[in-house]
Short mmCIF file of C-alpha atoms in Angstrom, two decimals:
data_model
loop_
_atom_site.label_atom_id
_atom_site.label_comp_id
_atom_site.label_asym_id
_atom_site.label_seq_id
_atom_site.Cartn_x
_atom_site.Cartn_y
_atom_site.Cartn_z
CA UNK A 263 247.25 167.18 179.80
CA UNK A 264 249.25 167.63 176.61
CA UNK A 265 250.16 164.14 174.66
CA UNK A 266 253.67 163.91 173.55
CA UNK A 267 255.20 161.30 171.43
CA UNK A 268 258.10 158.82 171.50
CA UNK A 269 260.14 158.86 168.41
CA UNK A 270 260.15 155.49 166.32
CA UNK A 271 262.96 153.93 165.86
CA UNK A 272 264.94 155.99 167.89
CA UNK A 273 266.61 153.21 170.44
CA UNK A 274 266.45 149.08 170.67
CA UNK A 275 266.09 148.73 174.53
CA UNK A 276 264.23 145.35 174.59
CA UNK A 277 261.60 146.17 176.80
CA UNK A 278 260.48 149.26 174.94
CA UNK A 279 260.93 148.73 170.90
CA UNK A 280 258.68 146.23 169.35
CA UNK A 281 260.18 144.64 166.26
CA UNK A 282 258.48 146.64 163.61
CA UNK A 283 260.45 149.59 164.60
CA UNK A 284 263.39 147.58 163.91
CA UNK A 285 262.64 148.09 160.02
CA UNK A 286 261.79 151.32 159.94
CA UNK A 287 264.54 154.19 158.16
CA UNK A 288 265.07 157.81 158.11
CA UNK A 289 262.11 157.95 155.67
CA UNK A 290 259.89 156.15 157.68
CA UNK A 291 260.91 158.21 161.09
CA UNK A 292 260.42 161.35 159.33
CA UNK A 293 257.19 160.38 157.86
CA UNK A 294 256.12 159.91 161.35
CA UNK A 295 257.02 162.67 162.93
CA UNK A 296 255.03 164.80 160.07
CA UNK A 297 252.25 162.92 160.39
CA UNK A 298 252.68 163.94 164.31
CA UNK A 299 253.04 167.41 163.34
CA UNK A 300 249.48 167.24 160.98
CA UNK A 301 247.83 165.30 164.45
CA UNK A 302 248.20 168.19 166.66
CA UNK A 303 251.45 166.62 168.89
CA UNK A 304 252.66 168.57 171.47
CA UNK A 305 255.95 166.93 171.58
CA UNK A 306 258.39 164.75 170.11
CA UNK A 307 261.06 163.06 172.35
CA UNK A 308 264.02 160.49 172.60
CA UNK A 309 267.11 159.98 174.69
CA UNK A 310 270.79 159.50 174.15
CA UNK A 311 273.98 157.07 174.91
CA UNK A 312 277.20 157.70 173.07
CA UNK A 313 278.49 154.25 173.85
CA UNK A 314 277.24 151.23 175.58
CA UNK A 315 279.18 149.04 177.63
CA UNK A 316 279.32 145.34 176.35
CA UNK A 317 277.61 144.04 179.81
CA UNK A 318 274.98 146.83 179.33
CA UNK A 319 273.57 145.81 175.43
CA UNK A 320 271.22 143.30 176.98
CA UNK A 321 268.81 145.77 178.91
CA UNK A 322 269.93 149.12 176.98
CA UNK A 323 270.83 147.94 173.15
CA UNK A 324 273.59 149.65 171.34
CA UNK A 325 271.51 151.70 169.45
CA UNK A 326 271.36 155.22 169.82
CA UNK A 327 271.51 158.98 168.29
CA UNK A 328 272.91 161.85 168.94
CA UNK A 329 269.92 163.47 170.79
CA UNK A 330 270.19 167.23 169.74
CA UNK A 331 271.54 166.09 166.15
CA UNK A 332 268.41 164.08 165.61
CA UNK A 333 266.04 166.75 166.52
CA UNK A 334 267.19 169.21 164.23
CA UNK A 335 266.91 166.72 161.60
CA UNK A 336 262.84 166.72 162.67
CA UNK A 337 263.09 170.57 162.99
CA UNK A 338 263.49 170.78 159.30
CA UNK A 339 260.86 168.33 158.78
CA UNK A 340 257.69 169.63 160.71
CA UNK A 341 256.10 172.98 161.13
CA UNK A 342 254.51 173.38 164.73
CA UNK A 343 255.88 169.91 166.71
CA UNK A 344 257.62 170.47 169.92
CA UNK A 345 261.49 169.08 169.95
CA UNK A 346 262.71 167.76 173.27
CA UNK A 347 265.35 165.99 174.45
CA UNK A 348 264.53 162.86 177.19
CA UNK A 349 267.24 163.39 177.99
CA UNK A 350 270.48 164.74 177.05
CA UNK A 351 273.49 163.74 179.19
CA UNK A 352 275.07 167.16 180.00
CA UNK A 353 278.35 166.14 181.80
CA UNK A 354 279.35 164.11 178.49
CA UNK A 355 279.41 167.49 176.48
CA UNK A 356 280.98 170.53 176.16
CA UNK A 357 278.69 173.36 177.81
CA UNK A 358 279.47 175.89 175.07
CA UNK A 359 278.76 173.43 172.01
CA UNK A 360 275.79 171.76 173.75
CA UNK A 361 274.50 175.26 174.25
CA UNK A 362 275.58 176.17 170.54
CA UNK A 363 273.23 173.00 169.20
CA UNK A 364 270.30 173.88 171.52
CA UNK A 365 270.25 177.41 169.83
CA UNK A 366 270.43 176.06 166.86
CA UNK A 367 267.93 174.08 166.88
CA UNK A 368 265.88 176.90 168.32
CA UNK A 369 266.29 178.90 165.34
CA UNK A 370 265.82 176.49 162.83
CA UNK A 371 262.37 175.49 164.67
CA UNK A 372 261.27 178.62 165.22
CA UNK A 373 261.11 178.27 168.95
CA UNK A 374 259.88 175.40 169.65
CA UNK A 375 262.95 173.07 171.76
CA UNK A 376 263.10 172.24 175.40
CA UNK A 377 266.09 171.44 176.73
CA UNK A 378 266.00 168.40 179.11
CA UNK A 379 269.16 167.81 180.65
CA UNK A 380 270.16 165.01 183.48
CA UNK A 381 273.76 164.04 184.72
CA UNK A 382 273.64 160.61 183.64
CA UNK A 383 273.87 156.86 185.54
CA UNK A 384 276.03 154.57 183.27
CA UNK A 385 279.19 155.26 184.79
CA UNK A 386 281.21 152.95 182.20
CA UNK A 387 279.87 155.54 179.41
CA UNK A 388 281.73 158.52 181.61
CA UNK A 389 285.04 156.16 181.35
CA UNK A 390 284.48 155.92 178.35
CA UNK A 391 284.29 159.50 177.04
CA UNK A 392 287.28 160.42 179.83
CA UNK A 393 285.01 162.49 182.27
CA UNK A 394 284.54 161.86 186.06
CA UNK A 395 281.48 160.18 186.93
CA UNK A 396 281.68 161.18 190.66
CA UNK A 397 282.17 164.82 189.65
CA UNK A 398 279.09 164.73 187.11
CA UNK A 399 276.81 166.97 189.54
CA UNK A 400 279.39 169.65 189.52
CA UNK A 401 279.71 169.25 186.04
CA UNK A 402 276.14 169.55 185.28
CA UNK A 403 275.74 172.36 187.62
CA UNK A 404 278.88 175.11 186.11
CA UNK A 405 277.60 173.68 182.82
CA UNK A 406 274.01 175.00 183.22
CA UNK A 407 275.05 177.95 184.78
CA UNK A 408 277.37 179.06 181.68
CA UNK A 409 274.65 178.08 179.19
CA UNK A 410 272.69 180.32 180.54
CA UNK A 411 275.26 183.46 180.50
CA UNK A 412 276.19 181.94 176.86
CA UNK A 413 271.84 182.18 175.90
CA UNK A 414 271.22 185.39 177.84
CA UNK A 415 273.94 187.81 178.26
CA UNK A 416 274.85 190.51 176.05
CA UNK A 417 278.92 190.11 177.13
CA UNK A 418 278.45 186.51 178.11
CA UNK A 419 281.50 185.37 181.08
CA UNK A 420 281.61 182.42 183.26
CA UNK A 421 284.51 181.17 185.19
CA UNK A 422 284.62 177.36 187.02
CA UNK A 423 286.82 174.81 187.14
CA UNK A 424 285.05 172.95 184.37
CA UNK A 425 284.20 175.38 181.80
CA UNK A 426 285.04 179.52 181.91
CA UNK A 427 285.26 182.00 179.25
CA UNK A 428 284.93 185.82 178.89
CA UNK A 429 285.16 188.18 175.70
CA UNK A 430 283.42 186.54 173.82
CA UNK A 431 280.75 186.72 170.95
CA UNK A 432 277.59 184.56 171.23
CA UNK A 433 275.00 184.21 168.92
CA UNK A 434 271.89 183.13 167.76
CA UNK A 435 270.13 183.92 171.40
CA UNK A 436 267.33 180.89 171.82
CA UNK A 437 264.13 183.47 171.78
CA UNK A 438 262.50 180.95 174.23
CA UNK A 439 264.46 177.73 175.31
CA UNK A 440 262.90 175.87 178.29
CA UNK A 441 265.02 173.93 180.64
CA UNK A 442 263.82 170.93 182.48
CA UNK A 443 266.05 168.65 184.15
CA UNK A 444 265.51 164.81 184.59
CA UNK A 445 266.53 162.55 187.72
CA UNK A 446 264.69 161.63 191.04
CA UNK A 447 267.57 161.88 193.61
CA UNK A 448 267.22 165.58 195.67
CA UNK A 449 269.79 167.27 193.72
CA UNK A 450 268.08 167.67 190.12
CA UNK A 451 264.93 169.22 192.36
CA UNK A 452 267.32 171.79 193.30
CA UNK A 453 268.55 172.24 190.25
CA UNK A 454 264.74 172.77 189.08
CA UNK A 455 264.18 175.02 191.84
CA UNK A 456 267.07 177.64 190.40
CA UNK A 457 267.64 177.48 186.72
CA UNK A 458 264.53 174.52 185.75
CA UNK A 459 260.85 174.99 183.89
CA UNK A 460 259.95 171.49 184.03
CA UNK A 461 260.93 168.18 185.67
CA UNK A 462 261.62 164.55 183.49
CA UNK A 463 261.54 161.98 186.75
CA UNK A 464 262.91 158.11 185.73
CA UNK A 465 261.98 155.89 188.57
CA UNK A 466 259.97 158.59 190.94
CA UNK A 467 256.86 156.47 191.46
CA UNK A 468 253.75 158.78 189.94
CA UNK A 469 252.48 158.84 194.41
CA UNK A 470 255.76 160.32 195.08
CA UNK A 471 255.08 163.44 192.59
CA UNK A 472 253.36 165.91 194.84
CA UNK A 473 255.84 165.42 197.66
CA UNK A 474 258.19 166.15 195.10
CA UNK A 475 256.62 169.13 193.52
CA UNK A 476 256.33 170.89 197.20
CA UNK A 477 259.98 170.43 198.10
CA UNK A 478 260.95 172.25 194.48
CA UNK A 479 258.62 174.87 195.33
CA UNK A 480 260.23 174.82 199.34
CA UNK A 481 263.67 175.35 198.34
CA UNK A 482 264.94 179.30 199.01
CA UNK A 483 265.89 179.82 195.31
CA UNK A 484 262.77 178.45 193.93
CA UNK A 485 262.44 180.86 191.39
CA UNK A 486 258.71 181.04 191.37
CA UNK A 487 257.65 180.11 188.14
CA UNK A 488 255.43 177.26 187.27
CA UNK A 489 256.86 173.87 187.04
CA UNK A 490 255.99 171.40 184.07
CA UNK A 491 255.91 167.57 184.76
CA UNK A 492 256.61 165.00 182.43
CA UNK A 493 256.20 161.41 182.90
CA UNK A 494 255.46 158.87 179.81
CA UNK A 495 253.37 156.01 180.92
CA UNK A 496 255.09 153.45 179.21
CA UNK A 497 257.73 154.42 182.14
CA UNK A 498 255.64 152.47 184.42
CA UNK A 499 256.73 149.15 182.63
CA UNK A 500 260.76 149.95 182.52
CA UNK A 501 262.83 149.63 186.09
CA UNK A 502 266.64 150.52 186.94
CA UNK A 503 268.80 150.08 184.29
CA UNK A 504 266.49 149.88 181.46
CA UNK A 505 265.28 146.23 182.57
CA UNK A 506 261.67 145.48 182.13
CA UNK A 507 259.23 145.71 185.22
CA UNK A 508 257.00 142.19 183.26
CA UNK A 509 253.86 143.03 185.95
CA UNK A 510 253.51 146.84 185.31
CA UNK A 511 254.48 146.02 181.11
CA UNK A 512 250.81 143.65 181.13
CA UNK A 513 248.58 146.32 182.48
CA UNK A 514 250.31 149.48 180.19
CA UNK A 515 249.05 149.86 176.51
CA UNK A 516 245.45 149.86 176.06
CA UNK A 517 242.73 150.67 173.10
CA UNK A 518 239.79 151.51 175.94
CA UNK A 519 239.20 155.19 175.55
CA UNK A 520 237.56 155.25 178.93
CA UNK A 521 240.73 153.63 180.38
CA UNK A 522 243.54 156.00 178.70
CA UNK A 523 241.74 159.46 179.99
CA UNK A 524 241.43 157.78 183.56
CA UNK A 525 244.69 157.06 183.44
CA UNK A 526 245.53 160.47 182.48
CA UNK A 527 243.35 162.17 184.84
CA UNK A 528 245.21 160.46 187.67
CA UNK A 529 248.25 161.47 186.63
CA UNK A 530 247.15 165.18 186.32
CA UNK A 531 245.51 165.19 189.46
CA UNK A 532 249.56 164.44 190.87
CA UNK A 533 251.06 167.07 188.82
CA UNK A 534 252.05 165.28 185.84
CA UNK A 535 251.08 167.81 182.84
CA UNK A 536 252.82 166.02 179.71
CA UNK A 537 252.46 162.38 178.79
CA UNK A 538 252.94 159.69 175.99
CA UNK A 539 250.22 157.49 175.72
CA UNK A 540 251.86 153.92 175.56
CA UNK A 541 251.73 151.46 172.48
CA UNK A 542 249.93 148.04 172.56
CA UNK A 543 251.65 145.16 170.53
CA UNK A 544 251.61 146.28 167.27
CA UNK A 545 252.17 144.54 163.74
CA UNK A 546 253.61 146.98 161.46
CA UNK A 547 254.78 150.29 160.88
CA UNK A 548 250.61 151.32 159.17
CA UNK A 549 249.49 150.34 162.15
CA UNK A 550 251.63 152.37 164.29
CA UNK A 551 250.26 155.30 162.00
CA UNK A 552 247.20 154.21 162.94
CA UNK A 553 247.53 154.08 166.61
CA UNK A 554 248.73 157.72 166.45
CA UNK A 555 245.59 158.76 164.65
CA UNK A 556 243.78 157.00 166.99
CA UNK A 557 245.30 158.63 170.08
CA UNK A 558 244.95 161.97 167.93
CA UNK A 559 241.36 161.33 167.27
CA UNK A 560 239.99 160.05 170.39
CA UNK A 561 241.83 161.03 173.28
CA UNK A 562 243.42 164.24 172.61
CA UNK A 563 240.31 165.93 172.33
CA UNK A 564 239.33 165.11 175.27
CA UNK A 565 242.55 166.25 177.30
CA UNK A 566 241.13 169.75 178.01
#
């Protein structure tokens, strides 16, 4: 089981940020994320709104970033800590300059970003930003398919209705750019089947995973390669629409050493093969630090 972390600071949904976070600046995030790096990390992660609907800021907060933009911030920062999105909201962008940031960020990392893509559930956002949310799975589907061409053809062409071009020039190349797709509803397990390396489920419940996993591996394009799982724990506490699940959040966020790996085991023994190992109510930003050594020091080791 590789441990990944949440970045800091990085959203105010109420039933995830504790109010320590709510201090913390650039400096502070940054500072975290090397001392991630130092721990042995396998991943940093956050997600991304552009805008929040007024009757929305309750459950999701109004603060966000712009997912790929932050990471390459942390790109420059660290040396060897994975840089993933959770998600990014690929109907909302352009599939040649969301392509264009992910190999960027590839090259200024070195290799090391994974693209996690979904199609997105806040409709009001899509009304927003002027794109059809009934139309978002067609979207997301031309706009994977011509990021691809765009990262791995010499003469890269595509033509759709949403996005098409042809004699054109594309470079950098990512030299290795996974591309995981999150979502529970049959269509982004398709989508995983053909084009995905890993899977970023939201409300699957952890028993539903190796059903899941099988029907990937069913489908006729399955294209054979193994298929990473990512599921935080922390998930466990947070329902539909970002509102807090209060009887899961008491029983997630533990110091028992015992009681984390368990926990872990289970969820490796239903697929799951990346994880972020929840917070418990915390004081201050030090002792955040020191919950990250902790994790670093006494269960990573023992993750196998």
């Amino acid at each position: 089981m590789k441990i990944n972390i949440a970045i800091p600071h990085a959203l105010e949904i109420p039933a995830l940020t504790q109010p320590w976070e709510l201090m913390l600046d650039h400096k502070d995030v940054l500072r975290a994320m090397k001392l991630a790096d130092d721990l042995g990390f396998h991943k940093c992660m956050l997600g991304e709104h552009f805008l929040i609907p007024s009757d929305h800021l309750e459950a999701s907060g109004a603060f966000w970033h712009h997912g790929t933009v932050f990471l390459a911030g942390i790109a420059g920062a660290t040396e060897r800590l994975g840089l993933a999105s959770s998600i990014n909201i690929l109907p909302l962008q352009n599939a040649i300059v969301q392509a264009k940031a992910w190999s960027t960020i590839d090259w200024l990392s070195g290799g090391r970003g994974t693209a996690v893509v979904a199609v997105g559930w806040l409709k009001e956002e899509f009304d927003l930003l002027g794109v059809p949310f009934r139309e978002r799975g067609a979207i997301c589907d031309e706009y994977v398919q011509a990021m691809i061409a765009l990262w791995t053809e010499d003469k890269p062409e595509f033509e759709g209705k949403y996005v098409s071009f042809k004699d054109v020039g594309y470079e950098p190349k990512p030299r290795n750019l996974p591309l995981w797709f999150g979502g529970d509803a049959e269509a982004p397990l398709k989508r995983i089947a053909k084009w995905g390396d890993g899977w970023n489920p939201f409300l699957t419940p952890p028993s539903q995973f190796p059903e899941a996993l099988d029907f990937i591996r069913s489908q006729p394009d399955y294209h054979g390669r193994p298929i990473e799982l990512f599921f935080p724990i922390e998930a466990m506490k947070l329902g539909d629409g970002h509102v807090e699940n209060k009887a899961a959040a008491e029983t997630i966020g533990s110091w028992n050493v015992q009681q984390t790996i368990d926990l872990c085991g289970w969820l490796g023994e239903l697929g799951v093969t990346e994880t972020i190992i929840p917070l418990p109510p915390l004081d201050s930003f030090d002792a955040y630090l020191d919950r990250m050594r902790w994790v670093a020091q006494e269960i990573m080791p023992k993750m196998g």
